């Protein structure tokens, strides 16, 4: 009975993840989360960005590490290898990225991060962390299908690592530019910024596409689709912001988030 109840709860969580994407995309088309270049008042008290990022991303580490040992595949080397990439991304996002912000003078500027937004992201990461950890450690059932597992894993891993590299290098460029310009904004140039305004968002979407391929699951697909629903409207808003701020100086051939397409 407990196993059936857990399966039912897991399925409802996956459905919640999948079906929360479209309304998120619609809302964010008209209302951008008020942090970074879209910062504005009226969203309650704020904290420094490094603290906010550490807090809201932290469930992806402590919750998943707590849940993983309870899965029936928790000692399977393939399961551990697969989940190590998920943890690698979130170690960077939860630990390394906030530390990079902390070392940057921009993190101590006038713009704080709304606690309300951090709390929403914290809640999402509780949901998604549970889903991904339970799928990989317990419900994924093709670990014994060696040939197809390794084919999907290798292709997905290449996509994932490529996206992570784009994401990290683009974030590093943005943090450096804000530090050099005392928290102000300039036109980012070089690398993937020559193609899109928000390569950091593009890289993260590519990462989770790779994760969907590796996990070969609705859990992974749901995460990828939600990532696009969340980040692509923000990328479009940021693209419009750059064009409005820099006008004729801003490169006209840049897309918002997908090179040559969108």
mmCIF file of C-alpha atoms in Angstrom, residues 88-195:
data_model
loop_
_atom_site.group_PDB
_atom_site.id
_atom_site.type_symbol
_atom_site.label_atom_id
_atom_site.label_comp_id
_atom_site.label_asym_id
_atom_site.label_seq_id
_atom_site.Cartn_x
_atom_site.Cartn_y
_atom_site.Cartn_z
ATOM 1 C CA UNK A 88 27.116 18.885 -10.681
ATOM 2 C CA UNK A 89 24.818 21.526 -12.165
ATOM 3 C CA UNK A 90 23.261 22.369 -8.839
ATOM 4 C CA UNK A 91 26.540 22.425 -6.957
ATOM 5 C CA UNK A 92 27.525 25.200 -9.337
ATOM 6 C CA UNK A 93 24.156 26.952 -9.028
ATOM 7 C CA UNK A 94 23.844 26.618 -5.231
ATOM 8 C CA UNK A 95 27.457 27.066 -4.116
ATOM 9 C CA UNK A 96 29.767 28.353 -6.854
ATOM 10 C CA UNK A 97 27.462 30.926 -8.464
ATOM 11 C CA UNK A 98 26.480 32.653 -5.169
ATOM 12 C CA UNK A 99 30.148 32.774 -4.178
ATOM 13 C CA UNK A 100 30.964 34.382 -7.519
ATOM 14 C CA UNK A 101 28.237 36.965 -6.883
ATOM 15 C CA UNK A 102 29.571 37.535 -3.384
ATOM 16 C CA UNK A 103 33.036 38.306 -4.722
ATOM 17 C CA UNK A 104 31.523 40.698 -7.229
ATOM 18 C CA UNK A 105 30.859 44.257 -6.160
ATOM 19 C CA UNK A 106 27.533 44.092 -8.036
ATOM 20 C CA UNK A 107 26.089 41.740 -5.401
ATOM 21 C CA UNK A 108 26.267 44.463 -2.780
ATOM 22 C CA UNK A 109 24.546 47.056 -4.925
ATOM 23 C CA UNK A 110 21.212 48.748 -4.334
ATOM 24 C CA UNK A 111 19.103 46.012 -5.934
ATOM 25 C CA UNK A 112 18.148 43.227 -3.577
ATOM 26 C CA UNK A 113 16.418 39.969 -4.434
ATOM 27 C CA UNK A 114 12.754 39.758 -3.318
ATOM 28 C CA UNK A 115 12.208 37.112 -0.660
ATOM 29 C CA UNK A 116 8.836 36.317 -2.232
ATOM 30 C CA UNK A 117 10.476 35.307 -5.519
ATOM 31 C CA UNK A 118 13.142 33.275 -3.704
ATOM 32 C CA UNK A 119 10.377 31.463 -1.790
ATOM 33 C CA UNK A 120 8.574 30.585 -5.043
ATOM 34 C CA UNK A 121 11.783 29.215 -6.547
ATOM 35 C CA UNK A 122 12.474 27.293 -3.319
ATOM 36 C CA UNK A 123 9.044 25.650 -3.601
ATOM 37 C CA UNK A 124 9.622 24.701 -7.226
ATOM 38 C CA UNK A 125 12.980 23.168 -6.373
ATOM 39 C CA UNK A 126 11.371 21.117 -3.613
ATOM 40 C CA UNK A 127 8.933 19.700 -6.160
ATOM 41 C CA UNK A 128 11.436 19.172 -8.944
ATOM 42 C CA UNK A 129 14.176 17.880 -6.659
ATOM 43 C CA UNK A 130 11.798 15.232 -5.343
ATOM 44 C CA UNK A 131 10.736 14.208 -8.858
ATOM 45 C CA UNK A 132 14.223 13.905 -10.331
ATOM 46 C CA UNK A 133 15.697 12.132 -7.293
ATOM 47 C CA UNK A 134 12.866 9.608 -7.042
ATOM 48 C CA UNK A 135 12.881 8.882 -10.759
ATOM 49 C CA UNK A 136 16.610 8.222 -11.021
ATOM 50 C CA UNK A 137 16.972 6.409 -7.695
ATOM 51 C CA UNK A 138 13.725 4.422 -7.656
ATOM 52 C CA UNK A 139 11.329 4.482 -10.619
ATOM 53 C CA UNK A 140 13.650 4.353 -13.641
ATOM 54 C CA UNK A 141 13.539 0.739 -14.794
ATOM 55 C CA UNK A 142 15.861 0.432 -17.796
ATOM 56 C CA UNK A 143 19.256 0.313 -16.083
ATOM 57 C CA UNK A 144 19.635 -3.317 -17.152
ATOM 58 C CA UNK A 145 19.045 -2.429 -20.807
ATOM 59 C CA UNK A 146 22.727 -1.741 -21.269
ATOM 60 C CA UNK A 147 22.968 -0.849 -24.962
ATOM 61 C CA UNK A 148 20.087 1.629 -25.044
ATOM 62 C CA UNK A 149 20.921 3.073 -21.636
ATOM 63 C CA UNK A 150 24.479 3.921 -22.669
ATOM 64 C CA UNK A 151 23.404 5.278 -26.059
ATOM 65 C CA UNK A 152 20.919 7.689 -24.485
ATOM 66 C CA UNK A 153 23.309 8.519 -21.671
ATOM 67 C CA UNK A 154 26.262 9.373 -23.914
ATOM 68 C CA UNK A 155 24.207 11.499 -26.329
ATOM 69 C CA UNK A 156 22.431 13.224 -23.452
ATOM 70 C CA UNK A 157 25.667 13.789 -21.555
ATOM 71 C CA UNK A 158 27.272 15.520 -24.544
ATOM 72 C CA UNK A 159 24.229 17.793 -24.864
ATOM 73 C CA UNK A 160 24.153 18.402 -21.082
ATOM 74 C CA UNK A 161 27.844 19.285 -20.767
ATOM 75 C CA UNK A 162 27.664 21.539 -23.832
ATOM 76 C CA UNK A 163 24.738 23.416 -22.290
ATOM 77 C CA UNK A 164 26.440 23.648 -18.917
ATOM 78 C CA UNK A 165 29.561 25.119 -20.520
ATOM 79 C CA UNK A 166 27.480 27.742 -22.354
ATOM 80 C CA UNK A 167 25.554 28.528 -19.162
ATOM 81 C CA UNK A 168 28.586 28.881 -16.882
ATOM 82 C CA UNK A 169 30.772 30.870 -19.285
ATOM 83 C CA UNK A 170 27.888 33.247 -20.074
ATOM 84 C CA UNK A 171 27.083 33.756 -16.377
ATOM 85 C CA UNK A 172 30.749 34.429 -15.705
ATOM 86 C CA UNK A 173 30.804 37.078 -18.424
ATOM 87 C CA UNK A 174 27.711 38.828 -17.025
ATOM 88 C CA UNK A 175 29.060 38.864 -13.471
ATOM 89 C CA UNK A 176 32.414 40.206 -14.680
ATOM 90 C CA UNK A 177 30.787 42.977 -16.701
ATOM 91 C CA UNK A 178 28.665 44.115 -13.773
ATOM 92 C CA UNK A 179 31.722 44.144 -11.533
ATOM 93 C CA UNK A 180 33.769 46.133 -14.031
ATOM 94 C CA UNK A 181 30.931 48.631 -14.493
ATOM 95 C CA UNK A 182 30.062 48.955 -10.794
ATOM 96 C CA UNK A 183 26.721 47.198 -11.103
ATOM 97 C CA UNK A 184 25.723 48.972 -14.310
ATOM 98 C CA UNK A 185 24.848 47.358 -17.629
ATOM 99 C CA UNK A 186 26.762 47.335 -20.895
ATOM 100 C CA UNK A 187 26.283 45.392 -24.114
ATOM 101 C CA UNK A 188 27.768 41.901 -23.630
ATOM 102 C CA UNK A 189 30.000 40.854 -26.491
ATOM 103 C CA UNK A 190 31.905 37.767 -27.539
ATOM 104 C CA UNK A 191 31.122 34.084 -27.406
ATOM 105 C CA UNK A 192 27.467 33.119 -27.581
ATOM 106 C CA UNK A 193 26.481 36.742 -26.900
ATOM 107 C CA UNK A 194 27.175 37.353 -30.576
ATOM 108 C CA UNK A 195 24.173 35.160 -31.376
#
